[in-house]
Coordinates of C-alpha atoms and ligand atoms in Angstrom, one line a residue:
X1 CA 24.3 -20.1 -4.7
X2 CA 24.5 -16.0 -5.1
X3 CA 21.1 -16.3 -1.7
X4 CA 19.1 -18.5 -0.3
X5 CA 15.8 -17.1 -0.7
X6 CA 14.9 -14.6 -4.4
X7 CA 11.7 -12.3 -3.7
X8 CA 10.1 -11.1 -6.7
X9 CA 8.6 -8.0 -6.6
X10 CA 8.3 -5.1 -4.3
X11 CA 4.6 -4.5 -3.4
X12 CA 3.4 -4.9 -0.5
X13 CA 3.0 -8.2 -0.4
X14 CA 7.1 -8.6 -1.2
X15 CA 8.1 -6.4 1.7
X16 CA 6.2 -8.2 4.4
X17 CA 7.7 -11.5 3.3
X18 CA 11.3 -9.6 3.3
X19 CA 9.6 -8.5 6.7
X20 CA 8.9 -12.0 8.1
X21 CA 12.0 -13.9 6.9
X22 CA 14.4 -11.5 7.7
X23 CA 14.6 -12.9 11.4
X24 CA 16.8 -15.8 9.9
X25 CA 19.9 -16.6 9.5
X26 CA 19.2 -16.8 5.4
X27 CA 20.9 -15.0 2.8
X28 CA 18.2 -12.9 0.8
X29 CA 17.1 -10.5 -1.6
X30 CA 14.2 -8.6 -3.0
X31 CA 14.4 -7.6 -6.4
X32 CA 11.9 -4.8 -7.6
X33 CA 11.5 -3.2 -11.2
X34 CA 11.0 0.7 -9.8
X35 CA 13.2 3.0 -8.0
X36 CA 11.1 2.2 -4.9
X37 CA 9.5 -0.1 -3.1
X38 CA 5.2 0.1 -3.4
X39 CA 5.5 2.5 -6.0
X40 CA 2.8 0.2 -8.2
X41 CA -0.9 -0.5 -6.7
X42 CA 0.3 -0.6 -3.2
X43 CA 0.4 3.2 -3.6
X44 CA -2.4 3.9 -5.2
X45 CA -5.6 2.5 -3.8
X46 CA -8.2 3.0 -1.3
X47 CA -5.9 2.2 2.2
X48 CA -8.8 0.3 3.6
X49 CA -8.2 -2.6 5.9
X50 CA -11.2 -4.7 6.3
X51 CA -11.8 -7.0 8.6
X52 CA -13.5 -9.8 6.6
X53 CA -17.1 -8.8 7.6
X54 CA -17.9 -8.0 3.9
X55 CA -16.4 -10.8 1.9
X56 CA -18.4 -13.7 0.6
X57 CA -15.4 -16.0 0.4
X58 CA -14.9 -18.1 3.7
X59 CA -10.6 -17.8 3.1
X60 CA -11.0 -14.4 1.9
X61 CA -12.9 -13.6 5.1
X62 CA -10.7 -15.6 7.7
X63 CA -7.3 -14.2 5.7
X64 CA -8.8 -10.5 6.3
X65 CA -9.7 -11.5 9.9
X66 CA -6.4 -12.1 10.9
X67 CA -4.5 -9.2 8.5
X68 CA -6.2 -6.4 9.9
X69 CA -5.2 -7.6 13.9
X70 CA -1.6 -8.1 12.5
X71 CA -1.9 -4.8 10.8
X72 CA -3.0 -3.0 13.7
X73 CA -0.3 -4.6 15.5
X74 CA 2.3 -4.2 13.4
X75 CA 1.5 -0.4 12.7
X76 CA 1.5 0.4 16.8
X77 CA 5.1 -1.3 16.5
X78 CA 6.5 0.9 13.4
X79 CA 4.3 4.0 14.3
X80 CA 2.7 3.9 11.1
X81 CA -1.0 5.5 11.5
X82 CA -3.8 3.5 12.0
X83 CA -7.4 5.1 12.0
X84 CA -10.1 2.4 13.1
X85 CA -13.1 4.8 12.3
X86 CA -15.9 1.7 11.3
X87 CA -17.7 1.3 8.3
X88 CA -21.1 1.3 6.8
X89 CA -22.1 -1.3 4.2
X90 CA -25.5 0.1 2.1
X91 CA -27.2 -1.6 -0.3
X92 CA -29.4 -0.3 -3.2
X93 CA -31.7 -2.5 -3.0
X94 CA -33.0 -3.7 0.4
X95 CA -35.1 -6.1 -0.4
X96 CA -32.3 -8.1 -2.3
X97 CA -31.6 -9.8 1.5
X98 CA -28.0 -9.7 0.3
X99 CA -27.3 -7.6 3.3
X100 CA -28.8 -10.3 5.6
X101 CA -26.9 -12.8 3.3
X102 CA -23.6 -10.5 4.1
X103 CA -23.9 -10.1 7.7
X104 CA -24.9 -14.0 8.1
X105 CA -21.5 -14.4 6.4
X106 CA -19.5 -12.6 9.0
X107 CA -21.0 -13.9 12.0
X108 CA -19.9 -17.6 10.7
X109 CA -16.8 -16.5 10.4
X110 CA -16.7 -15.6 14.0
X111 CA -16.0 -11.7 12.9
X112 CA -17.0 -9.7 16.2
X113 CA -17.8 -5.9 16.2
X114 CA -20.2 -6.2 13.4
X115 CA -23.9 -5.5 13.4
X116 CA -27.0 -4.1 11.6
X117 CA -27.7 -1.1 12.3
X118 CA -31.7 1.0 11.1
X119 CA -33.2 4.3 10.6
X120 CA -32.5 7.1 13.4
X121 CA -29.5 5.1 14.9
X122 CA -27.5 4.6 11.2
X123 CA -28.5 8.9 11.1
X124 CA -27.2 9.9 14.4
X125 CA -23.7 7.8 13.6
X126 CA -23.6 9.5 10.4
X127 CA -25.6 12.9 10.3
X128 CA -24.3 13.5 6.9
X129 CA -24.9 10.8 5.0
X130 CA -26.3 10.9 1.6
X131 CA -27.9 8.0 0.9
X132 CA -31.3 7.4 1.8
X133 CA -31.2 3.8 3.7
X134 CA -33.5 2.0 6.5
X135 CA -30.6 -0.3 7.5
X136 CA -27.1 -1.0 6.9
X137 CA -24.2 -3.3 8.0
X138 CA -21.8 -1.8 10.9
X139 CA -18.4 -2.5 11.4
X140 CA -16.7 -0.9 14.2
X141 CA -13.2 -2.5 13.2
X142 CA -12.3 -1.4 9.6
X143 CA -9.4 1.0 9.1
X144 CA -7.7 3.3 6.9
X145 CA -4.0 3.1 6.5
X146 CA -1.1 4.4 4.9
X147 CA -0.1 1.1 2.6
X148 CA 2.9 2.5 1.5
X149 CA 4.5 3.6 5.1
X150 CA 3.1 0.3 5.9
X151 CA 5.5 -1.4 3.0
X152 CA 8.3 1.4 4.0
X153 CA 8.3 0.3 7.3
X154 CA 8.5 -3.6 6.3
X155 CA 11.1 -3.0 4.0
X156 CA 13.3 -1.0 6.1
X157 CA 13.4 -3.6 9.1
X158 CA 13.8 -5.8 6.4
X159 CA 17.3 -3.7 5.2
X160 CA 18.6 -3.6 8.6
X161 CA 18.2 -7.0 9.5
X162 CA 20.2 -7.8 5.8
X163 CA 17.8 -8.4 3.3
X164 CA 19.2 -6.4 0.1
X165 CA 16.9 -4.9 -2.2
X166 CA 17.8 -5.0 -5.6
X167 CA 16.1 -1.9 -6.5
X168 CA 15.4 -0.9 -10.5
X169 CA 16.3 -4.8 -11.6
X170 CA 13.4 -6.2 -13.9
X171 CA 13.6 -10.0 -13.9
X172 CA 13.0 -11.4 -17.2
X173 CA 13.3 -14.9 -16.7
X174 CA 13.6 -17.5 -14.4
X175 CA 15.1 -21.2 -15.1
X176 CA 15.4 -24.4 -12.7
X177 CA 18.7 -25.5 -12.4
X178 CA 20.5 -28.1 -9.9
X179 CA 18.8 -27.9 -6.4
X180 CA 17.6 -23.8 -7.4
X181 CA 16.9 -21.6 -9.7
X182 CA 18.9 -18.9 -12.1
X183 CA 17.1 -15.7 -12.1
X184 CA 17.9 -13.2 -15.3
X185 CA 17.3 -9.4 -14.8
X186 CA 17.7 -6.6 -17.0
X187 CA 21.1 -6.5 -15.6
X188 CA 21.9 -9.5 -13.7
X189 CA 21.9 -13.4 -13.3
X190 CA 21.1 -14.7 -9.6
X191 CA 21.4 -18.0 -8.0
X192 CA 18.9 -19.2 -5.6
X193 CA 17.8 -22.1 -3.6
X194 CA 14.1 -20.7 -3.0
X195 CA 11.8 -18.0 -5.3
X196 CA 9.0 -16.5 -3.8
X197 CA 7.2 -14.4 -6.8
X198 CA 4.5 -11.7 -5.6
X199 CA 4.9 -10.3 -9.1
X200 CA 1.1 -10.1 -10.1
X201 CA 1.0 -11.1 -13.7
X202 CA 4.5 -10.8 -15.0
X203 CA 5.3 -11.2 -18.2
X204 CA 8.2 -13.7 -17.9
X205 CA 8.0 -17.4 -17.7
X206 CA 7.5 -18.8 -14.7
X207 CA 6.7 -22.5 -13.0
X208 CA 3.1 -21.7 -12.2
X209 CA 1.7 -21.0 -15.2
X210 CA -0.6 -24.3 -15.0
X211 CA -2.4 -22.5 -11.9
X212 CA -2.2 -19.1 -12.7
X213 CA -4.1 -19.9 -16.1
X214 CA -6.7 -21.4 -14.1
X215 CA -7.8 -18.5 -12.4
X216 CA -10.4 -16.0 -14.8
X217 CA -9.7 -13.0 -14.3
X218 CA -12.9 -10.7 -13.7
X219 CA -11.1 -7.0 -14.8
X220 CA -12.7 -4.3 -12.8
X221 CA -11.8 -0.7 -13.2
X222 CA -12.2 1.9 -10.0
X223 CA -11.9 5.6 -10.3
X224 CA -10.4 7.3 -7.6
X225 CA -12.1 11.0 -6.6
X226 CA -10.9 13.1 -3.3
X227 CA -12.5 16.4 -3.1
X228 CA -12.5 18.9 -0.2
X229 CA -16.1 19.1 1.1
X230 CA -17.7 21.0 4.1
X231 CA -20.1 18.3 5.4
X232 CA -17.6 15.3 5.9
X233 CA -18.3 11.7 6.7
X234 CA -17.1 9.7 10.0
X235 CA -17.4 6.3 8.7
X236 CA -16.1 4.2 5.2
X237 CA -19.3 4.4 3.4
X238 CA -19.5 1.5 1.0
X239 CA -22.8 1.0 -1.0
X240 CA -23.3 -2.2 -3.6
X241 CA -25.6 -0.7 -6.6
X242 CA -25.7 -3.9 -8.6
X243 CA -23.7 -6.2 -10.8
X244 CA -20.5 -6.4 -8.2
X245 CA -20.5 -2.1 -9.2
X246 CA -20.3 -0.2 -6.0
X247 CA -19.0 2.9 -4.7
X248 CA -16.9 3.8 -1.5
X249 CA -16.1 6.8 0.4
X250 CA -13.3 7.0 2.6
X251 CA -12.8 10.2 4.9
X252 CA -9.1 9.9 4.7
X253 CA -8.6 13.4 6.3
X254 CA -10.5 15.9 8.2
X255 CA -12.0 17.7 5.3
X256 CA -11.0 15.2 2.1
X257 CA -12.9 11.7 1.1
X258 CA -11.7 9.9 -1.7
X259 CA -14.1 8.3 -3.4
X260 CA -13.5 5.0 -5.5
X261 CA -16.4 4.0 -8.3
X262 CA -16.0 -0.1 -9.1
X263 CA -18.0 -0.6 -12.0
X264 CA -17.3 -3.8 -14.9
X265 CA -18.0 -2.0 -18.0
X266 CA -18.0 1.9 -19.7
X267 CA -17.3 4.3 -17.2
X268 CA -20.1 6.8 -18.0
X269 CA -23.2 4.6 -17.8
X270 CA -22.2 3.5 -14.5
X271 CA -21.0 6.5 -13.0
X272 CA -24.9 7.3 -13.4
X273 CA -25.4 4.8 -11.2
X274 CA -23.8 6.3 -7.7
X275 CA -24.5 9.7 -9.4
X276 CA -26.7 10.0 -5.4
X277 CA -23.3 11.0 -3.8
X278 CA -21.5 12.1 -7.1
X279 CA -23.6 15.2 -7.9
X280 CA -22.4 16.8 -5.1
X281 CA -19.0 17.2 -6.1
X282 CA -18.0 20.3 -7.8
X283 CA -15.3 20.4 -10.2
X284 CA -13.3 22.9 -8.6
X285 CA -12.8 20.5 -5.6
X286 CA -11.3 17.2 -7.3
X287 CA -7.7 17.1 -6.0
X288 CA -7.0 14.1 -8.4
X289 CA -8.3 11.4 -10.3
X290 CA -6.8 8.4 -11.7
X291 CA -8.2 4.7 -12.5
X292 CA -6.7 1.4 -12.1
X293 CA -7.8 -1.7 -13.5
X294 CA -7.7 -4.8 -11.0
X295 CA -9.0 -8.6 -10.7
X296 CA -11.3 -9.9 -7.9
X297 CA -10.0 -13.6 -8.0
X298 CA -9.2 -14.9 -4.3
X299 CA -5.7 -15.0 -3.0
X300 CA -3.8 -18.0 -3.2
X301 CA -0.1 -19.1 -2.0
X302 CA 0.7 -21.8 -4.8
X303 CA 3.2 -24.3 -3.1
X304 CA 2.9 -27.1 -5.2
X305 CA 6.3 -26.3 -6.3
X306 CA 7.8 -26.0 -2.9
X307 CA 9.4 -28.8 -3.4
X308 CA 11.6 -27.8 -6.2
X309 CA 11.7 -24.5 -4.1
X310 CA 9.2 -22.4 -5.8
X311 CA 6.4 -20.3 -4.2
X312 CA 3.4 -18.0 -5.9
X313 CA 1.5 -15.7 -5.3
X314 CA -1.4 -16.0 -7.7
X315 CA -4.7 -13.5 -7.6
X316 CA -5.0 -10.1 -6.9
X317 CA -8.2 -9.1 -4.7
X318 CA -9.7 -6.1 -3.7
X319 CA -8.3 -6.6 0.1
X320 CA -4.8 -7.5 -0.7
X321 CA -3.3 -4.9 1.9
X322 CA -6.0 -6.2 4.1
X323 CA -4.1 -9.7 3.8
X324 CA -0.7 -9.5 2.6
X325 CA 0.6 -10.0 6.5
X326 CA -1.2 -12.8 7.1
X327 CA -0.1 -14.0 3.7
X328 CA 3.5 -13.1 4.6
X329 CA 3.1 -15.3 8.1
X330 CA 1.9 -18.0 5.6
X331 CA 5.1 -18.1 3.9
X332 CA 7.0 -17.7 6.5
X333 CA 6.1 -21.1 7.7
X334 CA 6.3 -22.5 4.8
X335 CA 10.3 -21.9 4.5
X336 CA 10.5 -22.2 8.3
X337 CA 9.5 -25.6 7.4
X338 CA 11.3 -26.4 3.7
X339 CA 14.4 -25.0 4.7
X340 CA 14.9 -25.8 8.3
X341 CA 15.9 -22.2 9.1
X342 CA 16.5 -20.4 12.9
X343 CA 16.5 -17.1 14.4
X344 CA 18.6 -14.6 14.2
X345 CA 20.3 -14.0 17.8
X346 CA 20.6 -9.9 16.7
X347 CA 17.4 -9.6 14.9
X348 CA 16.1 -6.3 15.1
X349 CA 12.5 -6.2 15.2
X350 CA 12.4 -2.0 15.2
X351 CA 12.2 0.7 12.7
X352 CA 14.6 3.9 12.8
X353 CA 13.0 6.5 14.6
X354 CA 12.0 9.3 12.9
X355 CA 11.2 12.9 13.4
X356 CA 8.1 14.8 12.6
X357 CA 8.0 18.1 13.0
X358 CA 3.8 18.8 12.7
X359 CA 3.6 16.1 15.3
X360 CA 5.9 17.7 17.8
X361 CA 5.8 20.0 20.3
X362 CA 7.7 23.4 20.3
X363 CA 10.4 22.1 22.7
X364 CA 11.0 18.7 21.3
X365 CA 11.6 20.7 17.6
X366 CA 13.9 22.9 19.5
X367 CA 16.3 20.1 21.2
X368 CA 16.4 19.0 17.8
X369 CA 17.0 22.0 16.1
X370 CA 19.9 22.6 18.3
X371 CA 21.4 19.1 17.5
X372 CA 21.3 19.9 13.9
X373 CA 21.0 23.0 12.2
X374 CA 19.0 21.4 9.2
X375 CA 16.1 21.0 11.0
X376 CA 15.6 24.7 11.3
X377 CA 15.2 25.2 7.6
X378 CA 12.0 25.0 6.8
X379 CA 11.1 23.8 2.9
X380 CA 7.7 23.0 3.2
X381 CA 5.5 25.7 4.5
X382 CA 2.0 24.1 3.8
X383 CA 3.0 21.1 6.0
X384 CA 6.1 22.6 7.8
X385 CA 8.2 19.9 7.1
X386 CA 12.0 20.5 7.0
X387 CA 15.1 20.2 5.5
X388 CA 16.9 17.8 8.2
X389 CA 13.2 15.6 7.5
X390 CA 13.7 15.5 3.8
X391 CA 17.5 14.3 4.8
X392 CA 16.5 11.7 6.8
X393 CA 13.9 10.2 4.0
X394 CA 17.0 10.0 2.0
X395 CA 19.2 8.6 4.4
X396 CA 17.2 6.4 5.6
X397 CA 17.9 2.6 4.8
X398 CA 16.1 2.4 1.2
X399 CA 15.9 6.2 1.3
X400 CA 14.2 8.1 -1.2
X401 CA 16.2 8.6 -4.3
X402 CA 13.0 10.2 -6.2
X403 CA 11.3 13.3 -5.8
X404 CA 7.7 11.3 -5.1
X405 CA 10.1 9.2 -2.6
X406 CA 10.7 11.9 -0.7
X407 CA 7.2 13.4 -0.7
X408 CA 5.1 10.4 0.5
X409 CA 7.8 9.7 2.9
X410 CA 7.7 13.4 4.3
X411 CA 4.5 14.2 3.2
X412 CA 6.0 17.7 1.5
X413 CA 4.1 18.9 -1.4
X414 CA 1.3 17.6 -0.3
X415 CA -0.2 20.5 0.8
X416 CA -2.3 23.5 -0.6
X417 CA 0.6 24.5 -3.2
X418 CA 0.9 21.0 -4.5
X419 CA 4.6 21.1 -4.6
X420 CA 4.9 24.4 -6.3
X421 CA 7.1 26.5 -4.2
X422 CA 9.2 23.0 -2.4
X423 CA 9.5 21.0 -5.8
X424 CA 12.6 22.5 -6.7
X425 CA 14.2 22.5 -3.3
X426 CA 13.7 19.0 -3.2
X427 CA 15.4 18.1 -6.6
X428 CA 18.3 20.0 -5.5
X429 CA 18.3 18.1 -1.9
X430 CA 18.3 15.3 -3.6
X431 CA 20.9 16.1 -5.7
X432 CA 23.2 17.1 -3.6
X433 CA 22.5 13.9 -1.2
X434 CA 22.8 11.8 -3.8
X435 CA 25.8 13.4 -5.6
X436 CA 24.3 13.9 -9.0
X437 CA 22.9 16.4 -11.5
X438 CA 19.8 18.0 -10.8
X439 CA 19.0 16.5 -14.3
X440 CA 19.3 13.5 -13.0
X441 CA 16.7 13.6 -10.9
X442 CA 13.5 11.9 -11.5
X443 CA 9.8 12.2 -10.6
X444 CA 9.4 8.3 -9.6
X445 CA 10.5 5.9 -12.7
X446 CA 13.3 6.0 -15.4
X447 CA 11.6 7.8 -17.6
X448 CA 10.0 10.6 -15.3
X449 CA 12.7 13.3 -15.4
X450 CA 11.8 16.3 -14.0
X451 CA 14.1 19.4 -15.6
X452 CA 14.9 18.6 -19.3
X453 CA 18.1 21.1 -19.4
X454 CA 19.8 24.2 -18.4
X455 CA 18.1 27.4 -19.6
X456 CA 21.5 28.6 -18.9
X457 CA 24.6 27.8 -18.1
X458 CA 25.3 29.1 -14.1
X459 CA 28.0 26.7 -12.6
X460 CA 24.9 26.2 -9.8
X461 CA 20.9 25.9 -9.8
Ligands
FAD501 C1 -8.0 0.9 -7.1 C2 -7.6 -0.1 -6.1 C3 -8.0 0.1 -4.8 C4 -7.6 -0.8 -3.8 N1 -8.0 -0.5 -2.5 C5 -7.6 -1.4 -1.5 C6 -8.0 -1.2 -0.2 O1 -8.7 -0.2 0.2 N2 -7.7 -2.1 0.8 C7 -6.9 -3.2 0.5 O2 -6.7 -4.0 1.4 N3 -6.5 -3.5 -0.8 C8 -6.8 -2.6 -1.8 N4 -6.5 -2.8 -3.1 C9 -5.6 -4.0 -3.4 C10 -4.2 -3.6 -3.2 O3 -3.9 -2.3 -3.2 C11 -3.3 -4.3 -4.2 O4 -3.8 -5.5 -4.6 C12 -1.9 -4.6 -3.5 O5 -1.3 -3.3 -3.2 C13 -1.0 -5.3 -4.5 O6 0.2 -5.6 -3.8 P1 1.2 -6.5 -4.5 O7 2.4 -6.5 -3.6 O8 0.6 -7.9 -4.8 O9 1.4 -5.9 -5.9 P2 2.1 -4.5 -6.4 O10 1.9 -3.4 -5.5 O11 1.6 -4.4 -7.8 O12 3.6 -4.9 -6.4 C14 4.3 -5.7 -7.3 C15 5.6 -5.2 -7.6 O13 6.3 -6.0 -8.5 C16 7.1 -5.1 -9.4 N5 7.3 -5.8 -10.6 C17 6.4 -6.1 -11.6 N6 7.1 -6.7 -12.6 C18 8.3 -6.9 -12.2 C19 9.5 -7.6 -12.8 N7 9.4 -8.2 -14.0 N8 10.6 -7.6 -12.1 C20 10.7 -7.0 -10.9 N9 9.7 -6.3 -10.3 C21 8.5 -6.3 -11.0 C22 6.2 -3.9 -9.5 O14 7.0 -2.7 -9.9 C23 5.6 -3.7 -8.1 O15 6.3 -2.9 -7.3 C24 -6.8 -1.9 -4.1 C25 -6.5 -2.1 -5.4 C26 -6.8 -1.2 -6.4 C27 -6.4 -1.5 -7.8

């Protein structure tokens, strides 16, 4: 057998089972589609983790209950940020006794740190909110997150400790054979004794497919809206308008919200709905926009292959992040158990360190400016982030090898020039760390290349 385990798919639900089963002595690999690792949904979403207070499903609410203690856990442990600022839970109509209904819910599933909350005391928490409420649901523990450093981080443990990633593979089928499975790429043909597949509806066969077709999926579209306002909220402001449509605001920086509209059907009637906290938004000050389309089925690890050696993960929900550790600790013993693993003796349970300039002080950046010069050379003047940062992100294990790599694991271009005057420099760094031609490069995928052709023909650019 080419491994012992096959992971499917690179989200962040593959990373933290690369995470969790990288402590054994197992031969494994990840094998992911992109040129990085949470480059799909686990990028681009919301970055709430909730606690369970708000679900209506008892396994939904007792699998969020425990993901968002590993999660605060696991992000002290890889210095990933982790802002517990609460939430607020509104909804349009009062007399509906959902919100009862909701907070009844949380207390049976033994969620502390959650309360109702009326009138002047919901005002004084949040002095600028624009809804006009008498009560709402508190909860003190949600949190907003980076997702992807949160997959980063997983996966690089995950590279140190062995685990190779198979990076820009697309597996197009999968076949039982004796005691395993053969996995076809687009390039290759792997052996394995065990598939775990976090792929959320592939297109290839696979053994599940009795299950999977079981589950309906309710689509649901979100719209995704920062903009820079004055009057910023403290809290995730969620409010449920009707129908499962609902709207939420996330105060993801000091003077940015994002704002994501969840709505079943066309996009303008409902955004009439939630047009309360909309209209205040002036065109000028949308950053971004973009819209995903997602199912709210509940999360479930199909085993009933385990046998054979074949694991799923079927559903997608609108807490996945929330989850996937506690889903990863679920598989873990699960193989812990089918394959009668043990430890590592030299596991590593650390990530690299890492150095970042805006979060140091002026004689930390100097000691390490005078052990390497590259530090010095500033690319980034919106964020100050420097050349010897961009390095690192590229020399990291699972580096960046794309321009977007390198920004969200820097965070250069990310500031008010939106990559215009650092773009370029960080083609060329890439380039040159990656031995290639700056054609070569690419935004994030295959097809995303950035400069088309010479203009003319210098021997450098
Ligand atoms: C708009 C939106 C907002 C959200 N907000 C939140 C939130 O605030 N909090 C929260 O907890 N959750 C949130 N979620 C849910 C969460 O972000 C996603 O459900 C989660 O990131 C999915 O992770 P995943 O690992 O299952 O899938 P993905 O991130 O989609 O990863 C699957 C990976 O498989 C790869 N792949 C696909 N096909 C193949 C193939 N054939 N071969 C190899 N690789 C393949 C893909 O490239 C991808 O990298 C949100 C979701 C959406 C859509």
């Amino acid at each position: 057998m080419d491994y012992d385990v096959l992971i499917l798919g690179g989200g962040i639900i593959g990373c933290a089972v690369a995470y969790e089963l990288s402590k054994y002595n197992i031969n494994i690999a990840l094998i992911e589609k992109g040129y990085d690792v949470a480059n799909d949904i686990s990028f681009a979403n919301t970055a709430v983790v909730y606690d369970g207070s708000e679900s209506y499903s008892s396994q939904m609410a007792l699998l969020e209950k425990r993901g968002i203690n590993i999660i605060r856990k696991h992000c002290k442990k890889f210095n990933v940020r982790y802002n517990k600022i609460g939430s607020l839970r509104f909804f349009l109509d009062e007399s509906s006794g959902a919100l009862d209904n909701m907070y009844s819910n949380s207390k049976e599933h033994g969620i502390d740190g959650v309360r109702i909350i009326e009138n002047d005391e919901l005002y004084n928490m949040e002095p600028r909110l624009n809804i006009k409420a008498n009560k709402a649901i508190y909860s003190e523990n949600t949190a907003i997150i980076s997702p992807y450093n949160l997959a980063v981080s997983y996966a690089e443990i995950a590279v140190d400790n062995g685990v190779n990633f198979r990076l820009e593979e697309e597996v197009i089928d999968i076949k039982t054979i004796s005691k395993g499975f053969r996995v076809t790429t687009n390039k290759n043909k792997f052996t394995c004794k065990l598939v775990i597949n976090t792929i959320p509806n592939e297109s290839f066969n696979d053994m599940c497919n009795t299950v999977a077709s079981e589950m309906k999926n309710k689509k649901m579209k979100c719209i995704i809206v920062r903009k820079s306002i004055n009057d910023n909220l403290n809290k995730i402001v969620i409010e449920d308008i009707e129908d499962g449509n609902s709207m939420i605001t996330v105060p993801i920086s000091e003077n940015e919200n994002l704002i994501g509209v969840k709505f079943n059907n066309n996009l303008s009637s409902k955004l009439e709905l939630p047009e309360n906290i909309l209209k205040n938004i002036k065109r000028e000050s949308i950053v971004n926009i973009f819209t995903e389309v997602y199912s709210e089925n509940d999360m479930l690890i199909d085993d009933s292959n385990l046998e054979e050696g074949y694991i799923k993960i079927i559903g997608n929900h609108y807490a996945k992040i929330s989850i996937a550790p506690a889903i990863a600790q679920d598989i873990e013993n699960k193989v812990k158990i089918s394959m009668n693993v043990t430890k590592k003796k030299d596991y590593i349970d650390r990530k690299r360190e890492t150095y970042i300039f805006r979060e140091m002080t002026k004689d930390q950046i100097n000691r390490i400016i005078s052990l390497d010069k590259r530090y010095g050379n500033i690319i980034c003047n919106c964020n100050n982030i420097s050349e010897g940062e961009i390095i690192d992100s590229i020399r990291r294990p699972l580096g960046a090898r794309t321009v977007e790599g390198v920004k969200r694991r820097t965070g250069i271009g990310l500031g008010n020039c939106n990559g215009s005057s650092c773009n370029i420099k960080i083609i060329k760094i890439l380039a040159r760390e990656m031995n290639k031609s700056v054609l070569n490069i690419v935004d994030d995928s295959m097809d995303s290349q950035i400069l088309v052709g010479r203009i003319k023909e210098f021997n450098e650019i």
